[in-house]
PDB file of C-alpha atoms in Angstrom:
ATOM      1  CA  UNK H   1      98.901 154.998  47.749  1.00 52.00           C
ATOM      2  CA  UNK H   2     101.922 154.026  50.442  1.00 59.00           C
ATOM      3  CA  UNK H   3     103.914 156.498  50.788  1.00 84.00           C
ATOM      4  CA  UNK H   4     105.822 154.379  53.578  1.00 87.00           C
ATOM      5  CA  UNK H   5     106.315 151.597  50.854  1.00 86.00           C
ATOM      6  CA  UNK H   6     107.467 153.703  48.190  1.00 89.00           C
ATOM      7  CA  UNK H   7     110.691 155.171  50.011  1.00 91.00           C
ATOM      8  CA  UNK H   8     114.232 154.004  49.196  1.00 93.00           C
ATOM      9  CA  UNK H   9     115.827 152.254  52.290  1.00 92.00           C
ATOM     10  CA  UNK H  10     119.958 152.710  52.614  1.00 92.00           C
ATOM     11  CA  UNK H  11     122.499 150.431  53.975  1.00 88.00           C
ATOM     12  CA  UNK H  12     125.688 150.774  54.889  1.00 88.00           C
ATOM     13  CA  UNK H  13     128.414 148.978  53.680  1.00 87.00           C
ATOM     14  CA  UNK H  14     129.218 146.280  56.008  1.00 88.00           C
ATOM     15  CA  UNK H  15     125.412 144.875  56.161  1.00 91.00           C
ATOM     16  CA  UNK H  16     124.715 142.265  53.643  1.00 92.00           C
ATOM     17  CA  UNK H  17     121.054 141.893  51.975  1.00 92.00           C
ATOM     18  CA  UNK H  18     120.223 139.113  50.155  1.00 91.00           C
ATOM     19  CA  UNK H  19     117.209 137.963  48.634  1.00 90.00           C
ATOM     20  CA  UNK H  20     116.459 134.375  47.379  1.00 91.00           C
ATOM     21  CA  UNK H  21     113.486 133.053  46.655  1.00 89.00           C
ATOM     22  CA  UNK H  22     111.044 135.689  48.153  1.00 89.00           C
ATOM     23  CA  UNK H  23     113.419 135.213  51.648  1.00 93.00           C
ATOM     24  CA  UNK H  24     115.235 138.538  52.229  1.00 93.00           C
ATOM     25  CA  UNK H  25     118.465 138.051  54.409  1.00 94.00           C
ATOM     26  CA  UNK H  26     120.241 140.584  56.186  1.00 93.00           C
ATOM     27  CA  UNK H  27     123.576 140.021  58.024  1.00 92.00           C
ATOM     28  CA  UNK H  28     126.307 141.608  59.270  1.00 88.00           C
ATOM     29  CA  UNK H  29     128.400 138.922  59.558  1.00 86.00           C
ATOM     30  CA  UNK H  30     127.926 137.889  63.290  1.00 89.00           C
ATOM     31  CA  UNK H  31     124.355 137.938  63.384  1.00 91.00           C
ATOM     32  CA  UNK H  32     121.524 137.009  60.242  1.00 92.00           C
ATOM     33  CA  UNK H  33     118.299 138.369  60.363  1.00 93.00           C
ATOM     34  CA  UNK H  34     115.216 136.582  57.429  1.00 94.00           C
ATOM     35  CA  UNK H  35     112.114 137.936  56.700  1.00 93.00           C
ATOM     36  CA  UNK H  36     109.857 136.007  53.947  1.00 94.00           C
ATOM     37  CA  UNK H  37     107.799 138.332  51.351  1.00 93.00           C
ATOM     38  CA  UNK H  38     104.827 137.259  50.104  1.00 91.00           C
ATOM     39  CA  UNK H  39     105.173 135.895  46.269  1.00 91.00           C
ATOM     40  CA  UNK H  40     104.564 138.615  44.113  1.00 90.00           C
ATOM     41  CA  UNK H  41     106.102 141.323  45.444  1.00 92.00           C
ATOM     42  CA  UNK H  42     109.495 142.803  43.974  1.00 92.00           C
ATOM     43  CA  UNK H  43     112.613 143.529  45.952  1.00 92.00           C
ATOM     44  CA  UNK H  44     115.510 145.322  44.144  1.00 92.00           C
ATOM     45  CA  UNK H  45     118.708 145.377  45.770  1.00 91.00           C
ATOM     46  CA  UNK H  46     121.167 147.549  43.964  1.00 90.00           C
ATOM     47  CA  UNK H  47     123.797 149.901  45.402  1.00 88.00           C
ATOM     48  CA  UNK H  48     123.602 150.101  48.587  1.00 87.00           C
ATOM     49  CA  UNK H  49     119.535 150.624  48.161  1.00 92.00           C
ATOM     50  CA  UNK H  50     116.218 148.773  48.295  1.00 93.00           C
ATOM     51  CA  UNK H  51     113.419 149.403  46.803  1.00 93.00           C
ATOM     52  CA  UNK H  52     109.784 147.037  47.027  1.00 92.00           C
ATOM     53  CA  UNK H  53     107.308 147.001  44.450  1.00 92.00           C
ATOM     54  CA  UNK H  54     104.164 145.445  44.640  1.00 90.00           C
ATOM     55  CA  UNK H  55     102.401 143.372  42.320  1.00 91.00           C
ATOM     56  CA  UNK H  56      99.354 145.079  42.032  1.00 91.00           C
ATOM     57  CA  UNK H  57      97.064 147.930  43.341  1.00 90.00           C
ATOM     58  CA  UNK H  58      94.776 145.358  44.978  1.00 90.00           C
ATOM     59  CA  UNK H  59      93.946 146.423  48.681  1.00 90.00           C
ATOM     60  CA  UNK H  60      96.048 143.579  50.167  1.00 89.00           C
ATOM     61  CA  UNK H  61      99.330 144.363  48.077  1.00 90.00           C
ATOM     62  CA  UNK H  62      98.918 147.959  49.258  1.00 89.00           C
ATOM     63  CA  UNK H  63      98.433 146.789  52.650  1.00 88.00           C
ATOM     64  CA  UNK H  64     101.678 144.499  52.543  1.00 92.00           C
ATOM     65  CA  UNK H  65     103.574 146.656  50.710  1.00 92.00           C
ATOM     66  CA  UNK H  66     104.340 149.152  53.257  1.00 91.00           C
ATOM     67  CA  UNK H  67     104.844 146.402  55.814  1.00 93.00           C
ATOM     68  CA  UNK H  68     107.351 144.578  53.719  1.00 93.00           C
ATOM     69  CA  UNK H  69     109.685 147.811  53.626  1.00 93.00           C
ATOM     70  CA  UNK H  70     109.211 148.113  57.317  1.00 94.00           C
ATOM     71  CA  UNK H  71     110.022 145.394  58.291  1.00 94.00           C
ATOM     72  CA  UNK H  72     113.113 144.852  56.070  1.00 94.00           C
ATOM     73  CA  UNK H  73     114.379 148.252  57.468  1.00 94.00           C
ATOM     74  CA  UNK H  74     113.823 147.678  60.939  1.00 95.00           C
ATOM     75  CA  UNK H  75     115.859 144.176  60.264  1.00 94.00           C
ATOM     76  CA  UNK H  76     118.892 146.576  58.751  1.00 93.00           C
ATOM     77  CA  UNK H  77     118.335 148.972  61.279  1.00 94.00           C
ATOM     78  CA  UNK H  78     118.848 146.573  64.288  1.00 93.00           C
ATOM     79  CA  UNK H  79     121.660 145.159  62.551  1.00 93.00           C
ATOM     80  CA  UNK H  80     123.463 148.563  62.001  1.00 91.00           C
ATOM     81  CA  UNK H  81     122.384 150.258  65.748  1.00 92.00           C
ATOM     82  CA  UNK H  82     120.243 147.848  67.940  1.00 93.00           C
ATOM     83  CA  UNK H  83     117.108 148.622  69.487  1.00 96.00           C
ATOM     84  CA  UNK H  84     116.099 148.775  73.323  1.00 97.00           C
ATOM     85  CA  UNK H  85     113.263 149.624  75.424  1.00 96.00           C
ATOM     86  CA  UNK H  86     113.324 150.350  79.033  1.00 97.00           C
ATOM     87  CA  UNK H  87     110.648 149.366  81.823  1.00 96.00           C
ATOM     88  CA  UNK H  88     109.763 150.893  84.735  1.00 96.00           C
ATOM     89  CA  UNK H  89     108.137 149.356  87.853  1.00 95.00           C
ATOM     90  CA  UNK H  90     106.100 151.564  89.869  1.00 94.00           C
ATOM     91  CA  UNK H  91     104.902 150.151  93.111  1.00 91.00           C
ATOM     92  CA  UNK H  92     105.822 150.065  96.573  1.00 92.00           C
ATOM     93  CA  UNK H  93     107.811 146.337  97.042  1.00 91.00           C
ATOM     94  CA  UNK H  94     108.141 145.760  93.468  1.00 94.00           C
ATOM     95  CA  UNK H  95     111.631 144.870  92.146  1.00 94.00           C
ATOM     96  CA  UNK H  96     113.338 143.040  89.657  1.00 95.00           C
ATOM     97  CA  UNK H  97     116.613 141.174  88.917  1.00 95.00           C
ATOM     98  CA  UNK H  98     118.639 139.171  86.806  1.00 93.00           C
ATOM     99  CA  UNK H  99     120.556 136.036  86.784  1.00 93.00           C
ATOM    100  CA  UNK H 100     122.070 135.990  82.608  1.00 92.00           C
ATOM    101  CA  UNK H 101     119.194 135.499  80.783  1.00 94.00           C
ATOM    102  CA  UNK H 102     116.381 134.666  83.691  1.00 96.00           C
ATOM    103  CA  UNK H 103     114.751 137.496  85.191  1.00 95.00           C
ATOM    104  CA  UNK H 104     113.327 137.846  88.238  1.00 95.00           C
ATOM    105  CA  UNK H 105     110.005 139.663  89.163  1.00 94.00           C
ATOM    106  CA  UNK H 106     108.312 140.632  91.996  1.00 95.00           C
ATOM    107  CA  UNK H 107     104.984 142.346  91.386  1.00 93.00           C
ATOM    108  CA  UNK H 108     103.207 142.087  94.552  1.00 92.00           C
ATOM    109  CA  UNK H 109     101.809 138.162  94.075  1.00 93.00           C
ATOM    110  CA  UNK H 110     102.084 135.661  96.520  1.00 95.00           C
ATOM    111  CA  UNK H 111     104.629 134.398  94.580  1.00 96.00           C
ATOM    112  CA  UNK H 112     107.813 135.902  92.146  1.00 95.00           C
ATOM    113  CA  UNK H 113     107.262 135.281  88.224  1.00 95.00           C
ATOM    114  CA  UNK H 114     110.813 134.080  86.663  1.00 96.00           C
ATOM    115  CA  UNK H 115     110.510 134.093  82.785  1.00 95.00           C
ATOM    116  CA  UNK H 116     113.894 132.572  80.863  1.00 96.00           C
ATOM    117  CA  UNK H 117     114.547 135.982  77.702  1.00 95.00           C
ATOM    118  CA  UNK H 118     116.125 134.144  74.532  1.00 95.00           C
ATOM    119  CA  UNK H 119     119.670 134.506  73.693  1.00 93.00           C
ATOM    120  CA  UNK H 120     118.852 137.238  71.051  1.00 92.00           C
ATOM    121  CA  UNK H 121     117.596 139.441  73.710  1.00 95.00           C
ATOM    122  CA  UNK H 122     119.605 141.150  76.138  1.00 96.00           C
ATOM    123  CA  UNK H 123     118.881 142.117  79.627  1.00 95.00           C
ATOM    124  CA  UNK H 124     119.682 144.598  82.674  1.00 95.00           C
ATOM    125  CA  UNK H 125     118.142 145.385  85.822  1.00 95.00           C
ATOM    126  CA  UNK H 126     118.944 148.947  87.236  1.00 95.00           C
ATOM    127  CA  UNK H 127     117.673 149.136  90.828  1.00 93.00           C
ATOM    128  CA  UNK H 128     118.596 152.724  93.104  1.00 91.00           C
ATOM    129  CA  UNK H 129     117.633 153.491  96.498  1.00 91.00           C
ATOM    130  CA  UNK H 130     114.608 155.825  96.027  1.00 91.00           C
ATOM    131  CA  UNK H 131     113.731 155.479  92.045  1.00 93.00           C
ATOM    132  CA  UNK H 132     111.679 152.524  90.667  1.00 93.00           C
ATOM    133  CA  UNK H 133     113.257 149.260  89.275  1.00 95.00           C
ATOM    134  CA  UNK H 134     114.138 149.760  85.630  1.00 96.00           C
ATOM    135  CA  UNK H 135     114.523 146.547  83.158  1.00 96.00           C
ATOM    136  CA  UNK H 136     116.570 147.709  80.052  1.00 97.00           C
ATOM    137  CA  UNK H 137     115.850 145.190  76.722  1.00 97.00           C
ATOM    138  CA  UNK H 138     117.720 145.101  74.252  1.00 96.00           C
ATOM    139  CA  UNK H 139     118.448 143.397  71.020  1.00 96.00           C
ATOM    140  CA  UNK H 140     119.000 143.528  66.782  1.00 95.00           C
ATOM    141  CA  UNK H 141     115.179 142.237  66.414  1.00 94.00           C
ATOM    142  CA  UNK H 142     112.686 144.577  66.647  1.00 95.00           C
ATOM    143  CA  UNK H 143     109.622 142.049  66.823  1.00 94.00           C
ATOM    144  CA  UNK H 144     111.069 139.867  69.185  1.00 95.00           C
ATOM    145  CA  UNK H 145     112.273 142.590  71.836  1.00 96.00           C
ATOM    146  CA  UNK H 146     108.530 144.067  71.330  1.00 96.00           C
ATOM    147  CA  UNK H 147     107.059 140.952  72.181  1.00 96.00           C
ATOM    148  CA  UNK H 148     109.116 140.060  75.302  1.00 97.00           C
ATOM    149  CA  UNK H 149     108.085 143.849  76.894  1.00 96.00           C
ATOM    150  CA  UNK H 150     105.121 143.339  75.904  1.00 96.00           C
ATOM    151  CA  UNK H 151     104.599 140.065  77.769  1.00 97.00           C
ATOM    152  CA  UNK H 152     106.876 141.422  81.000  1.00 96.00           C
ATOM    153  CA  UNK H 153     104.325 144.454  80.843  1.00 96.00           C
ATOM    154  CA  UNK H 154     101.185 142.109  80.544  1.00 96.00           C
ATOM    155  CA  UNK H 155     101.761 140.428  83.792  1.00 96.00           C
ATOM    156  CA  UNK H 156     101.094 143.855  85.852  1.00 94.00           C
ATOM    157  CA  UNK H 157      99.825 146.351  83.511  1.00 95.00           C
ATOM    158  CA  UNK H 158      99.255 150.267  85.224  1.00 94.00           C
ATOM    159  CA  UNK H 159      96.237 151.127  86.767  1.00 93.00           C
ATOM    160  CA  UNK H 160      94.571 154.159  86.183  1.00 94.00           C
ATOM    161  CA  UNK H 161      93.707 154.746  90.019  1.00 93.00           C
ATOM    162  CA  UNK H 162      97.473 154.811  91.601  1.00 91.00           C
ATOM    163  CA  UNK H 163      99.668 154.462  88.566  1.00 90.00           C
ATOM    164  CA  UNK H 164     100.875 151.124  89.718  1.00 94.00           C
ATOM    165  CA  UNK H 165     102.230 148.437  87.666  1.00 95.00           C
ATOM    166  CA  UNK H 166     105.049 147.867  84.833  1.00 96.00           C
ATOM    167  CA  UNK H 167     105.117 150.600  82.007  1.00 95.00           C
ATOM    168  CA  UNK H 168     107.623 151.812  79.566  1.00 96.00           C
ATOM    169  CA  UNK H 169     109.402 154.723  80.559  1.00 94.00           C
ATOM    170  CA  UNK H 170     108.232 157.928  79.361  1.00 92.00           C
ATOM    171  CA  UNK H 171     105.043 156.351  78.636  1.00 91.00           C
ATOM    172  CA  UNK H 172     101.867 158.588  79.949  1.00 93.00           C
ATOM    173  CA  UNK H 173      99.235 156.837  82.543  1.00 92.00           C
ATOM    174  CA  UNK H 174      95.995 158.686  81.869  1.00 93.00           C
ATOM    175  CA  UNK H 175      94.958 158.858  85.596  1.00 92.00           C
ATOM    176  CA  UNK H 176      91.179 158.606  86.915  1.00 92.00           C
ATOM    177  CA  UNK H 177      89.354 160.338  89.794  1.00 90.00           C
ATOM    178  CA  UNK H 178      88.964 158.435  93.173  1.00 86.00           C
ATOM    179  CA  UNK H 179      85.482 158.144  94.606  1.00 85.00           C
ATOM    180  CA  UNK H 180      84.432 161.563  95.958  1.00 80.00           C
ATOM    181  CA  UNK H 181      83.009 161.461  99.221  1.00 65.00           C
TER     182      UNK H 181
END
């Protein structure tokens, strides 16, 4: 039974929801988010609350079912607030920086990586004498900002050894034993 797909999800006032033709829309005016449900499934939009019910008990309705609300929250969610996550380079050399929407990495290659962030996604480079680089991400789309760290954290992922590499800050390295002599 999903209990995640059960619960009522509230908006406020000045986010729209929409759904026609099994393609939810959520704006707030400015921005429009879309997420398509699969056919089948049931969403009720009625005073300021949504509800999804699935078609059936099979195990791939269950499955979706949850995922549907999730995702439909998460798109009223980063309309309302935003989302952002932070990275952290750790490594002696490595920096980062920004020119609008290109960032600018240098991760101890032979050469810098520059990858061009979409318009949706908004970006920062902190940089202090003595602390790590930070990158701060952020954006009203949850997938997409989860993607982009995830591919700016793939091209130097931390090592168990030193630490090194790009992680998200707070998140915990488990650290291994050098060889004992």
């Amino acid at each position: 039974m999903s209990r995640i797909g059960k619960s009522v999800i509230n908006f406020p006032s000045g986010i729209k929801v929409e759904n026609k033709d099994n393609l939810i829309t959520v704006s707030n005016g400015k921005i429009e988010l879309a997420q398509q449900v699969k056919e089948g499934f049931e969403v009720n939009i009625e005073d300021g609350q949504i509800t999804v019910e699935r078609p059936s008990d099979h195990k791939d309705d269950r499955a979706l079912h949850g995922l549907y609300r999730s995702l439909i929250n998460n798109m009223i969610e980063g309309l309302d607030k935003g989302f952002t996550k932070e990275l952290e380079l750790v490594g002696v050399g490595y920096r980062a920086s920004n020119q609008g929407q290109r960032l600018d990495l240098s991760l101890g290659f032979s050469h810098n990586i520059i990858l061009e962030l979409p318009e949706e996604v908004s970006l920062e480079t902190v940089s202090e004498k003595g602390k790590n680089p930070i990158i701060k991400l952020s954006s009203h789309d949850k997938q997409l900002l989860g993607m982009i760290a995830a591919k700016i954290r793939s091209f130097r992922k931390p090592e168990p050894y030193k630490g090194k590499g790009v992680r998200f800050v707070g998140e915990i390295i488990r650290r291994k034993a050098g060889k004992s002599a």
